[in-house]
Amino acid sequence: MASFDAIDSVAVEPDYCHRCGAAVDAREYEGRTHPWCPDCDVLFSQCPIPGGHVVVRDDDSVLVLDEPIPQHEGVLSLPGGHAKPAERPRESVVRELEEETGLTADPEDLEFLTVVHSEHPDVAFYLLTYAVERSRVDGDLEPEFEDGDAYFAPVAELRANPDRIRDSDLDRIELAFGE
């Protein structure tokens, strides 16, 4: 079996080594071909990108987004997204909440719910999910996109129309509402 000086995690398959700038080649490791820097002898592993979502509860309703972006495919979603470099999970969630809805929250007010591993053709994510009560959130709803929307939807309505929201988001809403 091949051995390497190091294995580094990357979000996308590189063309050049981030350590030395050399062109990346490929090597087999544990039955798969991976990008590899021959100068540094570093194997690159495409590991999941960290991110998060937040379930904002308001009695029997939850904050949802209707955003005109391809990955949401015309369905509602929870506020959230990927973390920026050196950003802690709770910080990324409150940043995304403010960017997408205009609402602000204290990271310490977030209650951890679960972690979701989400695989896509070109990328994977580890998404930490938190919950917070509307009473702990400040500001007025202002959707990020002019042709989008952010509003509190009754959970019963989402349950009755599960095709209107991403499955993984509905699962996390159920978890946040203890059902």
Short mmCIF file of C-alpha atoms in Angstrom, two decimals:
data_model
loop_
_atom_site.label_atom_id
_atom_site.label_comp_id
_atom_site.label_asym_id
_atom_site.label_seq_id
_atom_site.Cartn_x
_atom_site.Cartn_y
_atom_site.Cartn_z
CA MET A 1 0.00 0.00 0.00
CA ALA A 2 1.22 3.48 -0.82
CA SER A 3 2.20 5.84 1.95
CA PHE A 4 2.41 9.61 1.91
CA ASP A 5 4.01 12.33 3.98
CA ALA A 6 0.58 13.85 4.59
CA ILE A 7 -3.06 13.84 3.55
CA ASP A 8 -4.73 17.27 3.27
CA SER A 9 -8.46 17.95 3.00
CA VAL A 10 -9.63 20.15 0.15
CA ALA A 11 -13.09 21.36 -0.88
CA VAL A 12 -12.51 21.05 -4.63
CA GLU A 13 -10.08 18.96 -6.63
CA PRO A 14 -6.97 21.11 -7.11
CA ASP A 15 -4.87 21.64 -10.24
CA TYR A 16 -1.92 22.94 -8.20
CA CYS A 17 -0.58 22.15 -4.74
CA HIS A 18 -1.55 24.78 -2.17
CA ARG A 19 1.72 24.12 -0.32
CA CYS A 20 4.32 24.49 -3.09
CA GLY A 21 2.46 25.49 -6.26
CA ALA A 22 3.48 22.38 -8.24
CA ALA A 23 1.09 20.85 -10.75
CA VAL A 24 -0.99 18.12 -9.14
CA ASP A 25 -0.77 14.56 -10.41
CA ALA A 26 -2.80 11.51 -9.31
CA ARG A 27 -2.04 8.44 -7.16
CA GLU A 28 -4.09 5.50 -6.04
CA TYR A 29 -4.76 5.16 -2.33
CA GLU A 30 -7.14 2.71 -0.66
CA GLY A 31 -8.71 1.71 -3.97
CA ARG A 32 -9.36 5.25 -5.26
CA THR A 33 -7.44 7.71 -7.37
CA HIS A 34 -6.74 10.98 -5.55
CA PRO A 35 -5.02 14.23 -6.51
CA TRP A 36 -1.41 14.12 -5.32
CA CYS A 37 1.52 16.54 -5.21
CA PRO A 38 4.68 14.71 -6.30
CA ASP A 39 6.94 17.46 -4.89
CA CYS A 40 5.44 17.48 -1.38
CA ASP A 41 4.23 13.87 -1.46
CA VAL A 42 0.84 15.08 -0.20
CA LEU A 43 -2.39 13.30 -1.07
CA PHE A 44 -5.50 15.48 -1.33
CA SER A 45 -8.77 14.13 0.01
CA GLN A 46 -12.01 15.83 -0.91
CA CYS A 47 -13.62 16.05 2.49
CA PRO A 48 -16.98 17.57 3.29
CA ILE A 49 -17.29 21.33 3.66
CA PRO A 50 -18.60 22.52 7.05
CA GLY A 51 -21.76 24.58 7.20
CA GLY A 52 -24.94 25.02 9.15
CA HIS A 53 -28.62 25.83 9.24
CA VAL A 54 -30.93 27.32 11.82
CA VAL A 55 -34.53 26.52 12.68
CA VAL A 56 -36.13 29.74 13.96
CA ARG A 57 -39.26 28.72 15.89
CA ASP A 58 -42.20 31.09 16.40
CA ASP A 59 -44.93 29.20 18.29
CA ASP A 60 -46.15 26.65 15.70
CA SER A 61 -44.36 28.31 12.76
CA VAL A 62 -40.84 28.16 11.39
CA LEU A 63 -38.76 30.60 9.35
CA VAL A 64 -38.34 29.42 5.74
CA LEU A 65 -36.77 30.87 2.62
CA ASP A 66 -38.04 30.84 -0.94
CA GLU A 67 -34.86 31.73 -2.83
CA PRO A 68 -34.31 31.92 -6.59
CA ILE A 69 -31.18 29.75 -6.55
CA PRO A 70 -30.63 26.50 -8.49
CA GLN A 71 -29.67 24.27 -5.56
CA HIS A 72 -33.05 24.84 -3.92
CA GLU A 73 -34.90 23.78 -7.08
CA GLY A 74 -38.01 25.83 -6.32
CA VAL A 75 -38.59 24.45 -2.83
CA LEU A 76 -38.47 26.16 0.55
CA SER A 77 -35.38 25.86 2.73
CA LEU A 78 -33.98 26.81 6.12
CA PRO A 79 -31.59 29.74 6.51
CA GLY A 80 -27.97 28.59 6.36
CA GLY A 81 -24.95 27.90 4.25
CA HIS A 82 -21.28 27.00 4.35
CA ALA A 83 -18.81 28.30 6.91
CA LYS A 84 -16.08 30.72 5.91
CA PRO A 85 -12.44 29.91 6.75
CA ALA A 86 -11.72 30.18 10.50
CA GLU A 87 -15.42 30.77 11.24
CA ARG A 88 -16.96 28.78 14.08
CA PRO A 89 -20.21 26.90 13.30
CA ARG A 90 -22.49 29.06 15.44
CA GLU A 91 -20.90 32.21 13.98
CA SER A 92 -21.49 30.98 10.43
CA VAL A 93 -25.13 30.21 11.19
CA VAL A 94 -25.89 33.66 12.63
CA ARG A 95 -24.00 35.30 9.73
CA GLU A 96 -26.06 33.33 7.20
CA LEU A 97 -29.27 34.14 9.12
CA GLU A 98 -28.52 37.86 8.88
CA GLU A 99 -27.42 37.71 5.21
CA GLU A 100 -30.47 35.73 4.10
CA THR A 101 -33.19 37.25 6.30
CA GLY A 102 -31.97 40.48 7.94
CA LEU A 103 -32.47 38.89 11.38
CA THR A 104 -29.71 38.81 14.00
CA ALA A 105 -29.08 36.37 16.83
CA ASP A 106 -26.51 35.76 19.53
CA PRO A 107 -24.52 32.58 18.76
CA GLU A 108 -24.86 31.59 22.43
CA ASP A 109 -28.67 31.46 22.08
CA LEU A 110 -28.49 28.69 19.47
CA GLU A 111 -29.47 25.20 20.62
CA PHE A 112 -27.60 22.38 18.85
CA LEU A 113 -29.94 19.88 17.13
CA THR A 114 -28.04 17.57 14.80
CA VAL A 115 -25.43 17.13 12.08
CA VAL A 116 -26.46 16.25 8.53
CA HIS A 117 -24.03 14.76 6.01
CA SER A 118 -25.16 15.90 2.56
CA GLU A 119 -23.61 14.35 -0.59
CA HIS A 120 -23.86 15.99 -4.01
CA PRO A 121 -22.20 15.07 -7.33
CA ASP A 122 -19.31 17.54 -6.93
CA VAL A 123 -19.21 18.30 -3.21
CA ALA A 124 -20.23 17.07 0.23
CA PHE A 125 -21.19 19.00 3.36
CA TYR A 126 -21.33 18.47 7.10
CA LEU A 127 -24.20 20.74 8.14
CA LEU A 128 -24.64 21.51 11.82
CA THR A 129 -28.22 22.43 12.63
CA TYR A 130 -29.28 24.70 15.46
CA ALA A 131 -32.60 26.02 16.74
CA VAL A 132 -33.52 29.35 18.29
CA GLU A 133 -36.78 30.91 19.45
CA ARG A 134 -38.06 33.94 17.51
CA SER A 135 -38.12 35.86 20.79
CA ARG A 136 -34.29 35.51 20.94
CA VAL A 137 -33.86 36.95 17.41
CA ASP A 138 -33.80 40.67 16.54
CA GLY A 139 -34.68 42.61 13.41
CA ASP A 140 -37.23 42.71 10.64
CA LEU A 141 -37.45 40.12 7.89
CA GLU A 142 -35.71 41.33 4.75
CA PRO A 143 -35.06 38.56 2.19
CA GLU A 144 -31.62 38.49 0.62
CA PHE A 145 -33.01 38.30 -2.92
CA GLU A 146 -35.38 40.86 -4.40
CA ASP A 147 -37.39 38.09 -6.06
CA GLY A 148 -37.16 35.78 -3.03
CA ASP A 149 -39.05 35.59 0.23
CA ALA A 150 -38.44 34.86 3.91
CA TYR A 151 -41.44 34.18 6.14
CA PHE A 152 -42.77 32.13 9.03
CA ALA A 153 -44.72 29.14 7.74
CA PRO A 154 -46.98 27.02 9.93
CA VAL A 155 -45.29 23.67 10.56
CA ALA A 156 -48.65 21.93 9.97
CA GLU A 157 -48.76 23.46 6.47
CA LEU A 158 -45.26 22.16 5.68
CA ARG A 159 -46.21 18.69 6.95
CA ALA A 160 -49.33 18.72 4.77
CA ASN A 161 -47.29 19.81 1.71
CA PRO A 162 -43.91 18.07 2.08
CA ASP A 163 -43.09 18.61 -1.60
CA ARG A 164 -42.82 22.37 -0.85
CA ILE A 165 -39.70 21.98 1.34
CA ARG A 166 -36.48 19.99 1.12
CA ASP A 167 -36.80 16.61 2.86
CA SER A 168 -33.73 17.16 5.01
CA ASP A 169 -35.06 20.55 6.15
CA LEU A 170 -38.46 19.11 7.08
CA ASP A 171 -36.69 16.39 9.09
CA ARG A 172 -34.73 19.03 11.00
CA ILE A 173 -37.86 21.11 11.58
CA GLU A 174 -39.56 18.03 13.06
CA LEU A 175 -36.55 17.52 15.31
CA ALA A 176 -36.62 21.17 16.45
CA PHE A 177 -40.31 20.92 17.28
CA GLY A 178 -39.77 17.64 19.14
CA GLU A 179 -41.82 15.50 16.79
#
